[in-house]
Amino acid sequence: LASVVNKQRSRGRNYEAELQRCRPEAALVEFGDYHPLKSIMVTDTKTRRGARKGSTSSSSSSSSSAPLDPLSSMLDGTDPLSMFAAASATETPAMSHSVSTGDLGRKKWEKEKEEEVVGPDFESWSLKRGEILARFTTTEKLSINLFMGSDRGKAPSPGSSAVSEKVRTRLEELDDLEEGSQRELLNLSQQDYANRIEELNQSLKEAWASDQKVKALKIVIQCSKLLSDTSVIQFYPSKFVLITDILDTFGRLVYDRIWTMCSDPRPLPDSFTVDDVNDTAKETCLNWFFKIASIRELLPRLYVEAAILKCNCFLNKCGIQETLPRLTAMIRGIGDPLVAAYTRAYLCRVGMEVAPHLKDSLNRNFFDLLGSFRQISSESVQNQLVLQRVEVPEYLTLYSPAISWILQCIAYRAPEPLLTEMMERCKKLGNNALLLNSVMRAFRPEFVAGRATDFIGMIKDCDEAGFPKHLLFGSLGRSVACADPPESERLTILNEAWKVVTKVRSPQDYINCAEIWVEFTCRHFSKREVNTVLADIIKHMTPDRAFEDAYPQLQSVIRKILTYFHDFSVLFSMERFLPFLDMFQKDSVRVEVCRSIMEVFIKHQVEPTRDPVILNAMLHICKTMHDSVNALTVEDEKRSLALLIIGFIRMVCFGRDFEQQLSFCVEARATFCNLESVMVQLIHTVNQLAMETSRVMRGSHSRKTAAFVRACAAYSFITIPSLSSIFSRLSLYLLSGQVALANQCLSQADAFLKAAVSLLPEVPRSISVEGKLRASESFLLDFINNFLATLLVVPDHPEHGVLYLVRGLLNMIQDYTWEDNSDAKVRVYVSALPLLAAMSQETYLYSIPKVDSNETLYGGDPKFLLEINKLSETLIGQVLDHLKGLGRDEATRRQGALAFSLFGVLLAHGDLRNNKLSQLAVNLWNLSHKHGYCETRVSVRTLEFIKHQAQQADMSHLSDTVQRLVLQSRT
C-alpha cells in the first residue's frame, strides 16, 4: 500500500457521462399481431394411427383460442379437486353400496329439506331456538317423569324364533305405552331439567340403535306428555324447545329407517314417487302410523304424528296434504290456550319443512288461533295465573314465540291481499295487543311501513293494562326503520310514537323503545330532530344514574347516529351529542364508544379539516382513548388506539397557516405522550410541515419562514429523546437532520447528526421485533449505510476540522461492541470507502439546493484530498488485517465474501492505473476465489462488466487487469 500520499487514489468520475452510457438504447419494435395480453393460440398436431413414418400428409391440426393457464399446466391435470371428482365419477357400484343406507337416508332427508325449505330470507327455527332458551328462564323448581325401560322392550333372543311370541310381546308393549314404568324427578333446576331432557334424547338414539323401536316410541310419548304440564308456566316456551328437539330426532330416525328399506337393492331417485316405494317399506310406514294412532291421549298423539309427517310421502301422493288439515282440526280439542298455541307452532314448523306450499292449513291454524284468544280471559286461565302469581302482561309474552312463528310462516312470501285480510281480522278482534305485536314483527316491513298510520290507530285502541303500548310502538319502529313509510306521514308517525315513548317511566323500558326509534329519526330527519331525541334520552337516563344499566342500548344509539351522519361538522354541532357521550362513565365502554366514533371519522372524512368544532371534539375523544392506556394495557390495544389517533392527526390541516399547524402538534404532543407511535407521527408531521414551507417559499426562506423551520427542527429535537425505541430515535435524528439541511438550517442539521452518532454506543446487541428477540446488527448496518450517504452533502463545521462527522462515526464504530465472529465492523469500513471516493470528486453525485457541500467549501484543495487518502488507506489497512485474521481462524467462507466485497469497491471507485492498487485488486480477486466459495455466476458477470468497461477510452487500463483475473473452479 506504500504510495505517494498526495496522489489521489480514487478515480475521477463523470457522473453524467456514466448515466448516459447506462441508459438502454432505444429500438423500434415491430409488434405486428403480437400483444402481451392477447390470447395465445395453441395448435395441436396429431398423427393419424397407421400413417407412414415421415409422411406430412397424414397429420391433422386443430386450434384452440383458449389461453394457456400456467398454473394448470404446472399441475398437469392432477390437482386434488380434479382427482377427487374423477374418483367419485368412476366409483364402482360396489363402492357405492358400501355406504350405509342410514347415511343415505339422512343425506336424502337433509337434501330434500334444503330443496323444499324456504329461501335464506326466511328466519330459521334454529335462530329462534337459542333466543327462546335465553329469554324464558325460571328459578322455580321443575319436575319430570322419566321412562324406565323394561327388558320386554329388548329384541328377542335368537332362540325365541316363534313369530306369535314376538307379536304378542309387541302388543303387550304397545298396551303398556302409557302405563309403563315411570320415575318422577322433583326439585330440578332449569339446567338439571335441560340435562335430563338431553339424556332422554340420547336414550332415544341408543334404543333406536339397539333395535328397541317400541322403547324409543315410549320415550317420545312420555316427552310429549310433558308439554301438557304448565305448572311452571314461565318456563313453558323453553320446555317446548327442548322437547321438540327430541321429536325432531324421532322423526328423522323413522324417516331414515323407511328410506333404508326403500333403498334395497337400489337407492330411491331424488324425486321418487309412491310407486317407487316397495311394499315392505309401505307396510313398515303404515305400522308406525297405526302405532301412533293407538296413543290414547290427544297431545302426544298429535305431536308424534306431526313429527313423522314427512313419512306420508311413502304412502300416498296426497298424504301430507290430507293429514295437515286433520291435525289442524285436532288441535281444537286442546283446552289450554298456551299449549294449543305452541302445538300449532310445531305443526306450522313441520309443515314449512315438508310442504311449504300448503299454506291453507297454516292459514287455518292462524284463524283458529284468533278464535282461541277468548280463552285467555277465561276463569280457568285466570285462576292458574293467580295460583302461580303471574301477571297478565307477563303471561301474554309467553305466547309471543308461538304466535310470531305461526305468523312468520303464513306471511312468508304471502300475497298482499292475504296480509290485508289478516290485518282486518286483527282489527275486528280488537284490543289484542299481543296479536298486533306479533303481526307487526312477522309481516314484511314494507307492508307495515306502508300502513303505519293504520297500525298506530290499532295501537291506540289497545288496552294499556294487557300489553304495554311502548312495546307495540317498538315493534312498529323496527318496521319503519327497515322500510320507508310515505313521506307525508313520517313526521306524524314520529310524533305519535314519541308521545308514548317519552311517557314510559321505567328507564330500561324507555331506552329499549327509544333506541329503536332513533334509527327512524336519523334515517328520515335532520340534526334538529335527532338533537331533540338525544335531549329526551339524557333527560330520562340521567336521574339516579340509570344510564349505568343501559350501556348496550346507549351504544346502539351512537352506532345508529354514526350510520347516518358522516358529516362531523353537523354531528358535533348537535348541542346534546357530547353531553350524550358523557353518560358513558364506565372506562371500557367509554373507550369503545370513542373508538367507534374514530373509526367512522377515519373512514368517511375524505378531506382534511381545520374546523375548530371538529378538532376540539375529536381531541377530546382521542384524549379519552389515550388516557385509558396504563401499565396493564396490552401492546395490541395500544397499537389499535394509536392507529386511530394517527388517522385523526393526518386529517388535520390548517392550509397555509403553518404556525397554527405547529401549535396543534405541540398540543397533541402534550396530550398523547404515552403512545410512542403517535409521537413518531407528530415528528413526521412537523418535518413534513417544514418541507411544505420550503416548497411554498421555493427554497428561498425569508426571515420569518427561516425562524419557523428552525422552530420545527427544535420541536423534533426536543421530542425525539422521549422515544423508547432506539432505532426510532436514530432514524428520526437522521431524517430530521436531512429536513434541516434541506431548509438550510446547518447548525440544526449538525446537532441532529451528532446526536445520532453519540447514540450509537447505546444500541443493544439484540432488540425485540414483534415480540421476538432479534440481533440488532442488520438494522444497525442499514442505518449506518443510510447515514453515510447523507454525510456526502453535509458541509464540515469550521470549528471541528476536516471530515469530523465521518471520523466521529468511524470512531464510534471502532469502539462499539460487536457480535462475536462478526464482520460487521469491517463491512462498515468497506461501506465508508465509496463515500470517501465520492467526496474526492470535483463535482458531487448529488447536492442540496442552496447548501454548499465540501466540494464548494474545499474546491478540490490538495490538503482535503490528502485527508481523504489517509483515511481511505487506514480503512483499507483495517480490512486487510481482518482478512489475515480470518485466514488464521480458518473462516475461509467469510474471508472470501469480504475480499470480494472490497474488490468490488476498488473496481468501482479506485484508480486502477496505480499499479499497486491494481495488484491489490488482483490479490483480493484471487483470495475470494481461493477456496471456491465465490459464486461462479457472479464472478463471470463481474468479468464481463470489466471487459465492457475496458472498451471505454478512459478505462483501457482495465484490459491488463482483466487478463490477470482468473476463474477458479470449486474443485
CSV table of C-alpha atoms in Angstrom, one decimal, residues 440-586:
chain,number,residue,atom,x,y,z
A,440,MET,CA,-96.0,-6.2,13.2
A,441,ARG,CA,-93.0,-8.3,13.9
A,442,ALA,CA,-93.9,-11.1,11.4
A,443,PHE,CA,-95.2,-9.2,8.4
A,444,ARG,CA,-92.9,-7.7,5.8
A,445,PRO,CA,-91.5,-4.3,6.9
A,446,GLU,CA,-92.6,-2.8,3.6
A,447,PHE,CA,-96.2,-3.8,4.3
A,448,VAL,CA,-96.2,-2.5,7.9
A,449,ALA,CA,-94.4,0.8,7.0
A,450,GLY,CA,-96.9,1.4,4.1
A,451,ARG,CA,-99.8,1.2,6.6
A,452,ALA,CA,-98.0,2.7,9.6
A,453,THR,CA,-100.8,5.1,10.3
A,454,ASP,CA,-103.4,2.3,10.4
A,455,PHE,CA,-101.2,0.4,12.8
A,456,ILE,CA,-100.9,3.4,15.0
A,457,GLY,CA,-104.7,3.6,15.1
A,458,MET,CA,-104.9,0.0,16.2
A,459,ILE,CA,-102.3,0.5,18.8
A,460,LYS,CA,-104.2,3.4,20.3
A,461,ASP,CA,-107.3,1.2,20.6
A,462,CYS,CA,-105.5,-1.4,22.6
A,463,ASP,CA,-105.8,-1.6,26.4
A,464,GLU,CA,-102.6,-0.4,28.2
A,465,ALA,CA,-103.1,-2.9,31.0
A,466,GLY,CA,-102.9,-6.1,28.9
A,467,PHE,CA,-99.8,-5.3,26.9
A,468,PRO,CA,-97.7,-2.0,27.2
A,469,LYS,CA,-98.1,0.3,24.3
A,470,HIS,CA,-94.4,1.2,24.2
A,471,LEU,CA,-93.7,-2.4,23.2
A,472,LEU,CA,-96.1,-2.1,20.3
A,473,PHE,CA,-94.5,1.1,19.2
A,474,GLY,CA,-91.2,-0.7,19.5
A,475,SER,CA,-92.3,-3.3,17.0
A,476,LEU,CA,-93.7,-0.7,14.7
A,477,GLY,CA,-90.4,1.2,15.0
A,478,ARG,CA,-88.4,-1.9,13.8
A,479,SER,CA,-90.5,-2.0,10.6
A,480,VAL,CA,-90.4,1.7,9.8
A,481,ALA,CA,-86.6,1.7,10.4
A,482,CYS,CA,-86.2,-1.0,7.8
A,483,ALA,CA,-88.7,0.3,5.2
A,484,ASP,CA,-89.7,3.8,4.4
A,485,PRO,CA,-93.3,4.9,5.2
A,486,PRO,CA,-95.0,7.5,2.9
A,487,GLU,CA,-93.1,10.8,3.2
A,488,SER,CA,-96.1,12.8,4.1
A,489,GLU,CA,-96.8,10.6,7.1
A,490,ARG,CA,-93.3,10.4,8.6
A,491,LEU,CA,-93.4,13.4,10.9
A,492,THR,CA,-96.9,12.3,12.2
A,493,ILE,CA,-95.6,8.8,12.8
A,494,LEU,CA,-92.6,10.1,14.8
A,495,ASN,CA,-94.7,12.5,16.9
A,496,GLU,CA,-97.3,9.8,17.7
A,497,ALA,CA,-94.7,7.3,18.6
A,498,TRP,CA,-92.6,9.7,20.7
A,499,LYS,CA,-95.7,10.8,22.7
A,500,VAL,CA,-95.9,7.3,24.0
A,501,VAL,CA,-92.2,6.6,24.4
A,502,THR,CA,-91.5,9.7,26.4
A,503,LYS,CA,-94.2,8.8,28.9
A,504,VAL,CA,-92.6,5.5,29.8
A,505,ARG,CA,-91.5,5.7,33.4
A,506,SER,CA,-89.1,2.7,33.6
A,507,PRO,CA,-85.7,3.9,32.3
A,508,GLN,CA,-85.0,0.4,31.0
A,509,ASP,CA,-88.3,0.1,29.1
A,510,TYR,CA,-87.8,3.7,27.8
A,511,ILE,CA,-84.4,3.2,26.4
A,512,ASN,CA,-85.3,-0.1,24.8
A,513,CYS,CA,-88.0,1.6,22.8
A,514,ALA,CA,-86.2,4.9,22.2
A,515,GLU,CA,-83.2,3.1,20.8
A,516,ILE,CA,-85.4,1.6,18.1
A,517,TRP,CA,-86.9,5.0,17.1
A,518,VAL,CA,-83.5,6.7,16.9
A,519,GLU,CA,-82.8,4.9,13.7
A,520,PHE,CA,-86.1,6.1,12.1
A,521,THR,CA,-85.3,9.6,13.2
A,522,CYS,CA,-81.7,9.5,11.8
A,523,ARG,CA,-82.9,8.0,8.6
A,524,HIS,CA,-85.6,10.5,7.7
A,525,PHE,CA,-84.9,13.7,9.6
A,526,SER,CA,-82.3,16.4,10.2
A,527,LYS,CA,-80.0,17.1,13.1
A,528,ARG,CA,-82.6,19.2,14.8
A,529,GLU,CA,-84.9,16.2,15.4
A,530,VAL,CA,-82.0,13.9,16.3
A,531,ASN,CA,-80.8,16.5,18.8
A,532,THR,CA,-84.3,16.6,20.4
A,533,VAL,CA,-84.3,12.8,20.7
A,534,LEU,CA,-80.9,12.9,22.3
A,535,ALA,CA,-82.0,15.6,24.8
A,536,ASP,CA,-85.0,13.5,25.8
A,537,ILE,CA,-82.8,10.4,26.3
A,538,ILE,CA,-80.5,12.4,28.5
A,539,LYS,CA,-83.4,13.6,30.5
A,540,HIS,CA,-84.8,10.1,31.1
A,541,MET,CA,-81.5,8.3,31.7
A,542,THR,CA,-79.6,10.8,33.9
A,543,PRO,CA,-81.7,10.6,37.1
A,544,ASP,CA,-80.4,8.1,39.6
A,545,ARG,CA,-77.6,7.3,37.1
A,546,ALA,CA,-80.0,5.0,35.2
A,547,PHE,CA,-77.6,5.1,32.2
A,548,GLU,CA,-75.3,2.7,34.0
A,549,ASP,CA,-77.7,-0.2,33.4
A,550,ALA,CA,-78.3,0.7,29.7
A,551,TYR,CA,-74.8,0.9,28.2
A,552,PRO,CA,-75.6,-1.6,25.4
A,553,GLN,CA,-78.7,0.4,24.3
A,554,LEU,CA,-76.8,3.7,24.5
A,555,GLN,CA,-74.0,2.3,22.4
A,556,SER,CA,-76.6,1.2,19.9
A,557,VAL,CA,-77.9,4.8,19.7
A,558,ILE,CA,-74.4,6.0,18.9
A,559,ARG,CA,-73.9,3.4,16.2
A,560,LYS,CA,-77.2,4.3,14.5
A,561,ILE,CA,-76.3,8.0,14.6
A,562,LEU,CA,-72.9,7.3,13.1
A,563,THR,CA,-74.5,5.2,10.4
A,564,TYR,CA,-76.5,8.1,9.0
A,565,PHE,CA,-74.4,11.1,10.0
A,566,HIS,CA,-71.0,11.1,8.3
A,567,ASP,CA,-70.5,14.9,8.3
A,568,PHE,CA,-68.8,15.5,11.6
A,569,SER,CA,-69.3,19.3,11.5
A,570,VAL,CA,-73.1,18.5,11.6
A,571,LEU,CA,-72.7,15.8,14.1
A,572,PHE,CA,-70.6,17.9,16.6
A,573,SER,CA,-72.9,20.9,16.1
A,574,MET,CA,-75.7,19.0,17.9
A,575,GLU,CA,-75.8,20.5,21.3
A,576,ARG,CA,-76.6,17.3,23.0
A,577,PHE,CA,-74.2,14.9,21.3
A,578,LEU,CA,-71.2,15.5,23.6
A,579,PRO,CA,-73.4,15.5,26.7
A,580,PHE,CA,-74.8,12.2,25.5
A,581,LEU,CA,-71.2,10.9,25.3
A,582,ASP,CA,-70.7,12.0,28.9
A,583,MET,CA,-73.2,9.4,30.1
A,584,PHE,CA,-70.7,6.7,29.3
A,585,GLN,CA,-69.0,6.7,32.7
A,586,LYS,CA,-67.5,3.2,32.6
